[in-house]
Coordinates of C-alpha atoms in Angstrom, one line a residue:
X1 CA 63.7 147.7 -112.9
X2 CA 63.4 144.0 -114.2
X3 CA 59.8 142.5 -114.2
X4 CA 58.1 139.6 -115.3
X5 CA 54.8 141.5 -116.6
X6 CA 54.4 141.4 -120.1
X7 CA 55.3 144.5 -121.8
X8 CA 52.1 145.2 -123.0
X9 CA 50.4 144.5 -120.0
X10 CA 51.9 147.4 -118.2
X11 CA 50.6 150.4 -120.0
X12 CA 51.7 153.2 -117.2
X13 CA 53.1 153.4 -113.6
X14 CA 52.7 156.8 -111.6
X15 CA 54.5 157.5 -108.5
X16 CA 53.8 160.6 -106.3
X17 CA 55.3 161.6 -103.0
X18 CA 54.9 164.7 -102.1
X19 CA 57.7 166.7 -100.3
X20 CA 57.4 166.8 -96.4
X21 CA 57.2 170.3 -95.0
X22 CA 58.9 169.7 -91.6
X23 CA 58.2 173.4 -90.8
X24 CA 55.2 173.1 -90.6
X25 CA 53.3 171.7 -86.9
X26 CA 50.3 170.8 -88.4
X27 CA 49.5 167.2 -90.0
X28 CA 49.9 166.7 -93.8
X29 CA 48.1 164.2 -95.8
X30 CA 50.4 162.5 -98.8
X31 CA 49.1 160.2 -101.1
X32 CA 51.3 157.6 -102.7
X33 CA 49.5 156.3 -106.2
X34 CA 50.9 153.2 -108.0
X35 CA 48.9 152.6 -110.5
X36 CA 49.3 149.4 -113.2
X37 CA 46.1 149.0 -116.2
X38 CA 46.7 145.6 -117.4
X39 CA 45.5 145.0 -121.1
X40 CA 43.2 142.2 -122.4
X41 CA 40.8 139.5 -120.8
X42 CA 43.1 138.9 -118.1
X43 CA 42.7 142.9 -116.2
X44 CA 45.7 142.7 -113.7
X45 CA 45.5 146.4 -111.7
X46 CA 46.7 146.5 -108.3
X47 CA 46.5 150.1 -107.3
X48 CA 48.7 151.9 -104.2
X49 CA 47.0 154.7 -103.1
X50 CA 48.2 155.3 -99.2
X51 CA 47.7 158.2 -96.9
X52 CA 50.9 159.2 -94.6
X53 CA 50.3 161.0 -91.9
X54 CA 53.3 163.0 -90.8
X55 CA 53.5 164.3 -88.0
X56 CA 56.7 166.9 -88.1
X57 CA 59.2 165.7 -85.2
X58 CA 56.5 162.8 -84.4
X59 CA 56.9 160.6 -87.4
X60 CA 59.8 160.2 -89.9
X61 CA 58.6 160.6 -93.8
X62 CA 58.6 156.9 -95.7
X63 CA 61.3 155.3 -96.7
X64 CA 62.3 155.0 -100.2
X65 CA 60.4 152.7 -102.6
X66 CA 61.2 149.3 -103.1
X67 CA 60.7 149.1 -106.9
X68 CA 61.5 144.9 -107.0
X69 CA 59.2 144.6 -103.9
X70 CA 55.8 146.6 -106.0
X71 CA 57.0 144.5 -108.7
X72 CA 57.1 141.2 -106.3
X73 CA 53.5 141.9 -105.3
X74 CA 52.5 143.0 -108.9
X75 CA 53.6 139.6 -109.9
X76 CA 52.2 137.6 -107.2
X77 CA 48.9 137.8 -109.4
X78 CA 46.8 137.0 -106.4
X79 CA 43.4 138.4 -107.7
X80 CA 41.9 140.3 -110.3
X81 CA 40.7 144.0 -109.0
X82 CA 38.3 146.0 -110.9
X83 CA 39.5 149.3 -111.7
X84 CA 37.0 151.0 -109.2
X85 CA 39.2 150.8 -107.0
X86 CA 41.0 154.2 -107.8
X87 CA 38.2 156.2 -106.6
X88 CA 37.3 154.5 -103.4
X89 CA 40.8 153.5 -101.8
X90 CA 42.7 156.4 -100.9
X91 CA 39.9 157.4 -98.3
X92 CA 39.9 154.3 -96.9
X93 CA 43.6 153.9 -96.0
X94 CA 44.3 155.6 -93.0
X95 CA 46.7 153.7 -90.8
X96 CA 50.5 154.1 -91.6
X97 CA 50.8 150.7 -90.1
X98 CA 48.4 149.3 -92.5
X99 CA 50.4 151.0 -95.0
X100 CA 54.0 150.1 -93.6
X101 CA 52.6 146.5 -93.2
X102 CA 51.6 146.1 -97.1
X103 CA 54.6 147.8 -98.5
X104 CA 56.9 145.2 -96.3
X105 CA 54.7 142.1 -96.7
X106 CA 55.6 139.0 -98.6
X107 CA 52.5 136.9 -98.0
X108 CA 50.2 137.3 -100.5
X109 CA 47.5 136.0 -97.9
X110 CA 48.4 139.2 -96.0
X111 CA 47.9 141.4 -98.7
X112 CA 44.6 139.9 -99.5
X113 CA 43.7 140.4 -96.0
X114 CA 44.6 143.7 -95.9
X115 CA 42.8 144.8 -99.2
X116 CA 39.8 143.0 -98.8
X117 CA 38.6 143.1 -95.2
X118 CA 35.2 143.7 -95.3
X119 CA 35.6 146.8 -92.7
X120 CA 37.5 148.9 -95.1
X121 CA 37.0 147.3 -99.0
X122 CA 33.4 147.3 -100.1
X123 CA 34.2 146.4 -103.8
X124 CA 31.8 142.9 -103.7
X125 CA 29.7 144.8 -105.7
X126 CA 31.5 146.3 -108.0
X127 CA 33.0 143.0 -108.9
X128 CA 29.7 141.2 -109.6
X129 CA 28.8 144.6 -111.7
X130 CA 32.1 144.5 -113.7
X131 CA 31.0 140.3 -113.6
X132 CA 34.8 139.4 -111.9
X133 CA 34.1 135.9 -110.5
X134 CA 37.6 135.1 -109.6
X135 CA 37.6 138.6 -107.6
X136 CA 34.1 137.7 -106.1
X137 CA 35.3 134.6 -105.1
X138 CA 38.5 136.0 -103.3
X139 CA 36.6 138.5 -101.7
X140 CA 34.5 136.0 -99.9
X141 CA 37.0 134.1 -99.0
X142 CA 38.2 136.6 -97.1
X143 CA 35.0 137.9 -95.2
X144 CA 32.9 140.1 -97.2
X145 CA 29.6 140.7 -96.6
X146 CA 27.6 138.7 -99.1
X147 CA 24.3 140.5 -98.1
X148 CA 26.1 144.1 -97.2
X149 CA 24.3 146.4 -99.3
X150 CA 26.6 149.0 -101.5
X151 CA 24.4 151.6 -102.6
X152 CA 21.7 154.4 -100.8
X153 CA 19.0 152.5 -102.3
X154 CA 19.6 149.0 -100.5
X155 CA 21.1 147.2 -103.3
X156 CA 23.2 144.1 -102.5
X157 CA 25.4 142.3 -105.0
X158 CA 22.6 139.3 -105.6
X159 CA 20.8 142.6 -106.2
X160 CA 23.0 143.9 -108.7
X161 CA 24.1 140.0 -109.9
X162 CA 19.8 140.4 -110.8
X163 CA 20.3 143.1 -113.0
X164 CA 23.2 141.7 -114.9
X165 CA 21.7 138.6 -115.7
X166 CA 25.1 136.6 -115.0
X167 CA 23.8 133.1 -113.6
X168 CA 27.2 132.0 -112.4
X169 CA 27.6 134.8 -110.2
X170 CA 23.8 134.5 -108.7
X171 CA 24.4 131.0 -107.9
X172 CA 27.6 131.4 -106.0
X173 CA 26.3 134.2 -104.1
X174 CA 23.6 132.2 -103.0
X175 CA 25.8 129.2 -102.4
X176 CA 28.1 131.0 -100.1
X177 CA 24.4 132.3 -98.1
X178 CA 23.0 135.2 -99.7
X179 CA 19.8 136.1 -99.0
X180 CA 17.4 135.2 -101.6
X181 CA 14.8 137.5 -100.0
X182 CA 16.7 141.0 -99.1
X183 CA 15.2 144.2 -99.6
X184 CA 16.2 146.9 -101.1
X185 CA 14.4 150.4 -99.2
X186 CA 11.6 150.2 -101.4
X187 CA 11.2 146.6 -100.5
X188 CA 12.2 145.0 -103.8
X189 CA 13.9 141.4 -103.8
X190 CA 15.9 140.1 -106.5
X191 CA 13.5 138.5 -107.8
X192 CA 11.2 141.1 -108.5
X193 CA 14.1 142.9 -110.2
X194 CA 14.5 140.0 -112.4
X195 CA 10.4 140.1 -113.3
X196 CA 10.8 143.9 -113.4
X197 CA 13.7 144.0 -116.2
X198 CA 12.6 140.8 -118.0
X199 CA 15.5 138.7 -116.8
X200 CA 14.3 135.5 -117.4
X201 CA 17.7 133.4 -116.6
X202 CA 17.9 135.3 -113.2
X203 CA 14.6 134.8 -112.6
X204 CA 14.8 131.7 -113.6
X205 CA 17.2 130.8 -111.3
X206 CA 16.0 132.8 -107.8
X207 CA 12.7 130.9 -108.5
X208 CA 14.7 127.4 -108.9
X209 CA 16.3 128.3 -105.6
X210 CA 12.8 128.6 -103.7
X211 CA 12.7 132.4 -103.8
X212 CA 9.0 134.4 -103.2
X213 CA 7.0 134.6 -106.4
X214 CA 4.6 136.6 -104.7
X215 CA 6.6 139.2 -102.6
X216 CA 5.5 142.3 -102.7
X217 CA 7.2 145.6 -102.3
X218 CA 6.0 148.4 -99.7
X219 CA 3.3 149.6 -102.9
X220 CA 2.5 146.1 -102.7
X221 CA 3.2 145.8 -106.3
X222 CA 4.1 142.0 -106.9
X223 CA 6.6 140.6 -109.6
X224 CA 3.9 139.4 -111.8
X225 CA 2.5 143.0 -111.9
X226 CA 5.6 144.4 -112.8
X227 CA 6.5 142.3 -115.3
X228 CA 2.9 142.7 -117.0
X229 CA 3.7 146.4 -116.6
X230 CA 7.0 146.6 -118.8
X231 CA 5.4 143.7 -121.0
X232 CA 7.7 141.0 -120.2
X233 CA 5.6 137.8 -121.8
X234 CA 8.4 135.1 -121.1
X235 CA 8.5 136.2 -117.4
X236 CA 5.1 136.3 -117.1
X237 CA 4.4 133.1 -118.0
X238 CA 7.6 131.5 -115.9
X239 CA 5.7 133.0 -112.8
X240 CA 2.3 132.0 -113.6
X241 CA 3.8 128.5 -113.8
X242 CA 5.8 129.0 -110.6
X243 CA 2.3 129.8 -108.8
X244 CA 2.5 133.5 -109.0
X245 CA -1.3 134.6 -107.9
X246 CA -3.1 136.8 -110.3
X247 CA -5.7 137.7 -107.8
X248 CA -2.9 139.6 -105.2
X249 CA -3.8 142.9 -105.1
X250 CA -1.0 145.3 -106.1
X251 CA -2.0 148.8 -104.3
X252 CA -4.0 149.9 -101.0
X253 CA -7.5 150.4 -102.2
X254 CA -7.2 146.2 -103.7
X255 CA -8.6 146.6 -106.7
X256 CA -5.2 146.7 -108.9
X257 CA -3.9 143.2 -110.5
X258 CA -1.5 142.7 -113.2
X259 CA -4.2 142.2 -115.7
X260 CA -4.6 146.2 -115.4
X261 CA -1.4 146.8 -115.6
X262 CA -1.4 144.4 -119.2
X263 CA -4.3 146.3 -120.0
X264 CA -3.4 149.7 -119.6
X265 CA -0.3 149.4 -121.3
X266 CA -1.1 147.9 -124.6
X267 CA 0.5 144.1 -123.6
X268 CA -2.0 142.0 -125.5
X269 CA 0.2 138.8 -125.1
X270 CA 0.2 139.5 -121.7
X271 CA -3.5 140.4 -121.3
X272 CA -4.5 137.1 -123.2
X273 CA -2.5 134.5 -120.4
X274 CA -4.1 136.5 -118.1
X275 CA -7.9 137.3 -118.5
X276 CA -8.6 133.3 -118.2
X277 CA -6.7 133.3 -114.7
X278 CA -8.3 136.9 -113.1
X279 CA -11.3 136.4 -111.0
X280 CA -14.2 138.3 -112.3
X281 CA -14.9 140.1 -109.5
X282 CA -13.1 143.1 -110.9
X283 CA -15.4 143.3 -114.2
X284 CA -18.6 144.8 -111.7
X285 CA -17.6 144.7 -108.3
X286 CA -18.2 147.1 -106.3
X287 CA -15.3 149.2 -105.1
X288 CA -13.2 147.4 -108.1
X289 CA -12.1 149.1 -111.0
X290 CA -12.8 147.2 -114.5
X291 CA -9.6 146.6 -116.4
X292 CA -11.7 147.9 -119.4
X293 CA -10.9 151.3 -117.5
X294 CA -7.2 150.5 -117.8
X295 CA -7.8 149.9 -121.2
X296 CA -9.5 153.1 -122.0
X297 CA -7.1 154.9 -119.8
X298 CA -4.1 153.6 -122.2
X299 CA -6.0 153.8 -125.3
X300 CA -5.0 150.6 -126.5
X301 CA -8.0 150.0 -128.5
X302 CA -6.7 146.1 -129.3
X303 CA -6.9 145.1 -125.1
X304 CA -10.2 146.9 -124.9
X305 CA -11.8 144.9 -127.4
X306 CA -10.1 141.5 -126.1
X307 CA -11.3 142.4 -122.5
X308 CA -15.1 142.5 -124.2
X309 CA -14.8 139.9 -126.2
X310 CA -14.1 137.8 -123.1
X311 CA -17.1 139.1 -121.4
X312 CA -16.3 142.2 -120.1
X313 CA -18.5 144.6 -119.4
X314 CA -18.8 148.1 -121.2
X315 CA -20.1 149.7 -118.8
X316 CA -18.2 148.3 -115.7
X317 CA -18.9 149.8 -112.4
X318 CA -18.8 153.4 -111.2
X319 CA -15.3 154.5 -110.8
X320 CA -14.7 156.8 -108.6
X321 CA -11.4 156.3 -107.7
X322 CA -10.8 157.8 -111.3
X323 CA -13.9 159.8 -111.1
X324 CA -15.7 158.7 -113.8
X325 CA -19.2 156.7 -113.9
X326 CA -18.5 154.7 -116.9
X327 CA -15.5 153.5 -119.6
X328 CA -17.4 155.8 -122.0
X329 CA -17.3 159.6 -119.6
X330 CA -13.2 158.0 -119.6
X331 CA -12.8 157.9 -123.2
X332 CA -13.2 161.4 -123.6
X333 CA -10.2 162.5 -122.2
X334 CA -8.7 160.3 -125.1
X335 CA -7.6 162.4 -128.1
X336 CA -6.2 160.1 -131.1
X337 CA -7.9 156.9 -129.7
X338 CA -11.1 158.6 -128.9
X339 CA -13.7 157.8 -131.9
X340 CA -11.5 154.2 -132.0
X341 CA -12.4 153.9 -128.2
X342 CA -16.3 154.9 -128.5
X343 CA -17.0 152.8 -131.6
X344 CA -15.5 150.0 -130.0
X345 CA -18.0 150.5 -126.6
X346 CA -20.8 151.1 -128.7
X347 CA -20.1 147.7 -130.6
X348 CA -20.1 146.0 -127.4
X349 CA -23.3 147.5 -126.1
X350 CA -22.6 150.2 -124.0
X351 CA -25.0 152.4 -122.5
X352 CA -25.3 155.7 -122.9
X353 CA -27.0 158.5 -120.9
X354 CA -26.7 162.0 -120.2
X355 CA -23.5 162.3 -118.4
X356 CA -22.1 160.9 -121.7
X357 CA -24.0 164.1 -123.9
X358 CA -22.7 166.4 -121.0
X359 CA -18.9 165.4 -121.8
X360 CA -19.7 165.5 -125.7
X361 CA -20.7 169.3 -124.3
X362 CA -17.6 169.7 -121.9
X363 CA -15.2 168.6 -124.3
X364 CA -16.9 170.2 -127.1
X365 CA -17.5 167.3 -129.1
X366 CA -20.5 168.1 -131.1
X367 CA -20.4 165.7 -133.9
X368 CA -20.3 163.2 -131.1
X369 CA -23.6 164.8 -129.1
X370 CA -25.7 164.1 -132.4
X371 CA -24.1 160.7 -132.9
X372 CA -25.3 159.7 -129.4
X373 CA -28.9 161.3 -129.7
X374 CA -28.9 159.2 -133.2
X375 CA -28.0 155.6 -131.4
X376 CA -30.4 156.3 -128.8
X377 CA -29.4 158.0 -125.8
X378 CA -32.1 158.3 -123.6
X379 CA -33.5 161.8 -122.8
X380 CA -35.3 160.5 -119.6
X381 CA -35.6 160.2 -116.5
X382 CA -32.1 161.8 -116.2
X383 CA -30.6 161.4 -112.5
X384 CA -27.8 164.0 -113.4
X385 CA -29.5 167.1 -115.2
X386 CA -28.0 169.5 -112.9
X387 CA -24.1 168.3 -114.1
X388 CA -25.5 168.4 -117.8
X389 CA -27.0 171.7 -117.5
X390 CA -23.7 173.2 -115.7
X391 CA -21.8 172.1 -118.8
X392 CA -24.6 173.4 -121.3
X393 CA -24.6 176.8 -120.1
X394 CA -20.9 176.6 -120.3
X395 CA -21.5 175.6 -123.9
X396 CA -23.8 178.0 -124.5
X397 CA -22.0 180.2 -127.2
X398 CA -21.9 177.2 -129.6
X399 CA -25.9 176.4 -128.6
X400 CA -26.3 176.3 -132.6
X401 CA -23.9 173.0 -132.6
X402 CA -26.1 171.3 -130.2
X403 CA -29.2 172.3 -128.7
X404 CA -31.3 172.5 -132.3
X405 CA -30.6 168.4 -132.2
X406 CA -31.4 168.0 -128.8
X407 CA -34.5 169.6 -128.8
X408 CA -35.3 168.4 -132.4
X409 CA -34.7 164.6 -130.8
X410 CA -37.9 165.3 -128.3
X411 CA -36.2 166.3 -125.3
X412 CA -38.3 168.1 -122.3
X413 CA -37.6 171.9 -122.6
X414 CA -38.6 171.8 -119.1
X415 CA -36.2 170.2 -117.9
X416 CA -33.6 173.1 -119.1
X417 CA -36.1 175.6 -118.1
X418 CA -34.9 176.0 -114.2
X419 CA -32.7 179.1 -112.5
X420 CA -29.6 178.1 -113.3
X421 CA -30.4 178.1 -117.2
X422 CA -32.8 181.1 -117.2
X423 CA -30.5 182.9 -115.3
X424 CA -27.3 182.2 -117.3
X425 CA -28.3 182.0 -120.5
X426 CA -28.5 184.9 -123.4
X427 CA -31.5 185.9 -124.4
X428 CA -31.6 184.6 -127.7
X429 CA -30.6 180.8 -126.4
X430 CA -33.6 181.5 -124.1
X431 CA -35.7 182.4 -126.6
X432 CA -34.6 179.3 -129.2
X433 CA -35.7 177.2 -125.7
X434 CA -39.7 178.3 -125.2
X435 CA -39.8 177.7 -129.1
X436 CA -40.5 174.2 -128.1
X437 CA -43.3 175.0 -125.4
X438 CA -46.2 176.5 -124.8
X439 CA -44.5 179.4 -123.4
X440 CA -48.5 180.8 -121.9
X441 CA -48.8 177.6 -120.1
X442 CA -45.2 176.8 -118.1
X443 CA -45.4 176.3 -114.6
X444 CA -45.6 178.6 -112.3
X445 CA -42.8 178.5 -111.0
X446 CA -40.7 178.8 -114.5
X447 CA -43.4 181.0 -115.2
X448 CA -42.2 183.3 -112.5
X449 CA -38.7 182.9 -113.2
X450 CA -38.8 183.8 -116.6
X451 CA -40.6 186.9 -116.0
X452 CA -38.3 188.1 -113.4
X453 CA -35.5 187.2 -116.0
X454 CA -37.5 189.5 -118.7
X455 CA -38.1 192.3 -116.6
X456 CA -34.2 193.4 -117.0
X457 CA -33.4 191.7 -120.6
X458 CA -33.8 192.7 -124.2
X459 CA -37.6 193.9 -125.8
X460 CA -37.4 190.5 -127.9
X461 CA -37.6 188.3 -124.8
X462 CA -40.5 190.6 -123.2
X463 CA -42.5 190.6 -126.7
X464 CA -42.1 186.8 -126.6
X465 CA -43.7 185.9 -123.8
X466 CA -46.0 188.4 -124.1
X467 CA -47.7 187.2 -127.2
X468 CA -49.8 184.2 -127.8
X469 CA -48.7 181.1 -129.8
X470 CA -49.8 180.3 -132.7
X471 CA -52.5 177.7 -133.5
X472 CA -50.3 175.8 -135.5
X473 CA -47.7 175.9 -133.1
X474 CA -49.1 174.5 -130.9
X475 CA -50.7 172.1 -133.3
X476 CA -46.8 171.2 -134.0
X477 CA -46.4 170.6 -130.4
X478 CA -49.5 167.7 -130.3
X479 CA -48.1 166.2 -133.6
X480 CA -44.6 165.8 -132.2
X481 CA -46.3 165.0 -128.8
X482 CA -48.1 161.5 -130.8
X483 CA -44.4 160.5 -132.1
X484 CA -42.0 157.8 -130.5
X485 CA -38.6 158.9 -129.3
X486 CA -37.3 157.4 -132.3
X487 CA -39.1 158.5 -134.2
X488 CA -38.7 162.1 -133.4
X489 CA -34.8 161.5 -133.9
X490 CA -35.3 160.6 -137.5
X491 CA -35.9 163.1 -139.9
X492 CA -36.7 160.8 -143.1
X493 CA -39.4 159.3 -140.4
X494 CA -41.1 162.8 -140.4
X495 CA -40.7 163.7 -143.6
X496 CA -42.5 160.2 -144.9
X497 CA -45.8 161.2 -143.0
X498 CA -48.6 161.6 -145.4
X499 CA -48.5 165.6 -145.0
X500 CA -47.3 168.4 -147.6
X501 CA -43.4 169.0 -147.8
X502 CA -44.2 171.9 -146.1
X503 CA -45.9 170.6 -143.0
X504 CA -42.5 168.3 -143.1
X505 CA -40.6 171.3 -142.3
X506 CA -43.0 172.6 -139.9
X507 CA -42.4 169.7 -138.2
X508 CA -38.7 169.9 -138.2
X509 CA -38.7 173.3 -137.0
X510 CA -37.5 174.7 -140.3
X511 CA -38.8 178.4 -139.7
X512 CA -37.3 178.2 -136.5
X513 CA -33.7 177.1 -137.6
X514 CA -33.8 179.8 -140.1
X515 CA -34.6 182.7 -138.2
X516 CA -32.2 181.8 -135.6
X517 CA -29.6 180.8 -138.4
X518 CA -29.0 177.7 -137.5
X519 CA -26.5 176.0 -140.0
X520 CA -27.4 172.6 -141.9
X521 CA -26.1 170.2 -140.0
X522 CA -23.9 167.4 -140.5
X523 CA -26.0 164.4 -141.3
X524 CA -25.0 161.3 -138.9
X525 CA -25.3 158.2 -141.3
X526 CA -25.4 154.7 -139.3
X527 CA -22.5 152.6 -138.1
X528 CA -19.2 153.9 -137.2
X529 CA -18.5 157.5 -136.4
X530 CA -14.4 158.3 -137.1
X531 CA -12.5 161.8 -137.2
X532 CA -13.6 162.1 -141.2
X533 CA -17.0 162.0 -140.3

């Protein structure tokens, strides 16, 4: 067999035929494979993969091959096919007239025909994923759907032409009337696949060519979003320029924009082009959600402090979506960023309360608890002493770590003093607790309580509130009763009184500490509180 291929262009050629069984009634598939790889820039395959259906006494098997007429069609170099082909044609031949047809056809236009019609070849796709312009270009000459979609997901091939980033290839697609706005089932253009994988020429070109900068998919996340998400500056900034709106909401509830996507996921480049363009309604609003959240929620300490720098608040709104009534109860489920997280709220001027102590307590940050009582947290009124003392009594077996400074500080024992505490509680914590009262004078009601508690506890609870306090005691109790708040959180305050070292001590519950075995505690020195501390 003579041909005009170039010898190393042809690397194999495989011919099958199966044998016919004519004994046999039933139908038999065959398969004829011809299959040429073509070497180089220049991929020549043109693949024969045909399925015969015999028929025995009904149809006559095929006649022999005409090796110059394969070679004839090899040579009449009418496309270039992708090599996909191998896996997807034999299925789709099915007619031996179709087959009879190509094997005795001359016209190349007829071969095209009959490989390409858009019925039976779906390899549009594949040839603006393999980037085959020439094939792309034949295909549509011949009728293929430029907006058929090729995969279970929706894609088309401007889809897929997105993805690749190959410009020629978008703009002939839309040229010959693809649909610059086509879905995929998830309701993604091309455009947002561009923003989404930071293909700037693509996008580039789907926006030139008057495509939706502000199309959303069914979670209503926008291309600007996405690309802030996967921190794609370039893009960004083409589609703020484009007039991508910053203030579309990206999810049901409308309180997500792509500055919390920036946010959240550490894109400071991102966040900076877009804190000057976000309305501020999301800092406070109600039924918002600060990006300072998203910040925390990341743990990118760098966006948190640019968000406050701007004029954030640290303190936001309450969150409930997330559950949490402030950036600070959030940063606690942060573990390396944590202390990074609080010093930076703290520098900002956030404000702390109980809810923040009763995490310290939840998430048994103790170091943290004393830090907080030391800048200030107040220790009334208190609108959520009920979740506080749910997480104390869960803390009680560390109570050494922890309640010593909180009472120390000047903190009501009263307000620990109700049935959930007096009922949980051991009866030495309960003990440590009327140390700080006037255990002959409670309420009645606690009074009550307590008794009904000591009736079926230890003899060391029941000799405690049966004797009297001391007078000095109780002298303590007026003396800390004069002091400020701040005061009563300082111990060098206390121990510059004008009184003997050993009313200092008094004072500071020293005798008290002891007994119980409290150990010294760590001492909290100003400014920043890290991991070494």
């Amino acid at each position: 067999m003579k041909s005009n291929l170039p010898i190393t262009s042809v690397l194999f050629l495989i011919l099958i035929f199966p044998q016919t069984d004519n004994s046999k009634k039933s139908s038999h598939v065959h398969q004829s494979q011809y299959v040429i790889f073509a070497n180089g820039v220049c991929v020549w395959v043109l693949i024969l993969l045909s399925s015969l259906y015999l028929c025995s006494g009904v149809l006559s098997p095929p006649p022999p091959l005409n090796y110059s007429r394969i070679n004839d069609i090899v040579n009449a170099q009418f496309c270039f096919v992708v090599d996909h082909i191998l896996e997807s044609l034999v299925p789709l031949v099915c007619s031996i007239n179709l087959i009879t047809s190509y094997l005795c056809s001359s016209s190349q236009d007829q071969i095209c025909k009959l490989l390409y019609a858009p019925d039976i070849w779906r390899h549009l796709p594949r040839a603006v994923e393999n980037g085959h312009i020439d094939v792309l270009r034949l295909l549509l000459r011949y009728g293929a759907n430029v907006n058929g979609s090729h995969s279970m997901c929706g894609w088309n091939a401007l889809h897929q032409a997105t993805f690749q980033e190959n410009g020629e290839i978008i703009k002939l697609l839309l040229k010959k009337g693809a649909d610059k706005e086509c879905q995929d089932d998830f309701g993604i253009t091309p455009l947002f696949v561009a923003a989404q994988y930071g293909k700037l020429e693509s996008l580039s070109i789907l926006i030139s060519s008057g495509a939706n900068v502000n199309c959303q998919a069914l979670d209503e996340a926008t291309p600007l979003f996405i690309a802030a998400q996967e921190g794609h500056t370039e893009c960004v900034e083409l589609l703020l320029s484009s007039g991508a709106d910053p203030d579309l909401y990206c999810n049901e509830d409308d309180w997500q924009l792509p500055i919390h996507a920036a946010a959240q996921m550490g894109h400071t480049e991102i966040l900076e082009l877009l804190i000057p363009l976000t309305n501020r309604v999301c800092d406070t609003g109600p039924d918002k959600v600060s990006p300072v959240y998203s910040a925390v929620f990341g743990g990118h300490e760098e966006c948190l402090e640019m968000l406050l720098q701007h004029g954030y608040s640290p303190d936001a709104q309450m969150c409930l979506i997330f559950g949490f009534s402030s950036p600070m109860c959030m940063a606690f489920q942060k573990d390396c960023e944590f202390f990074g997280i609080v010093n930076i709220l703290l520098k900002y001027g956030a404000q702390l309360n109980e809810l923040h102590l009763a995490y310290c307590l939840k998430y048994e940050k103790f170091l943290v608890f004393r830090y907080f009582l030391k800048k200030g947290c107040p220790l009334a009124p208190w609108n959520h002493i009920s979740e506080f003392i749910s997480h104390a009594i869960k803390a009680q077996t560390t109570y050494k770590e922890w309640l010593p400074s909180l009472l120390l500080a000047g903190f009501d024992p009263l307000n620990l003093l109700c049935s959930s505490w007096i009922d949980s509680v051991s009866d030495d914590i309960l003990i440590f607790t009327l140390e700080f009262t006037n255990w002959r004078t409670l309420p009645p009601a606690v009074e009550k309580m307590i008794s009904t508690r000591a009736s079926h506890s230890s003899r060391a609870l029941q000799q405690h509130i049966a004797c009297l306090p001391s007078l000095t005691h109780l002298c303590r109790l007026e003396i800390r009763s004069c002091l400020k708040p701040e005061h009563l959180r300082s111990d060098s305050f206390i121990c510059q009184l004008p009184l003997p070292r050993s009313l200092h001590n008094y004072l500071l519950y020293a005798e008290v500490l002891r007994m119980n075995e409290v150990p010294a505690l760590t001492a909290i020195e100003d400014g920043e509180i890290n991991e070494a501390t």
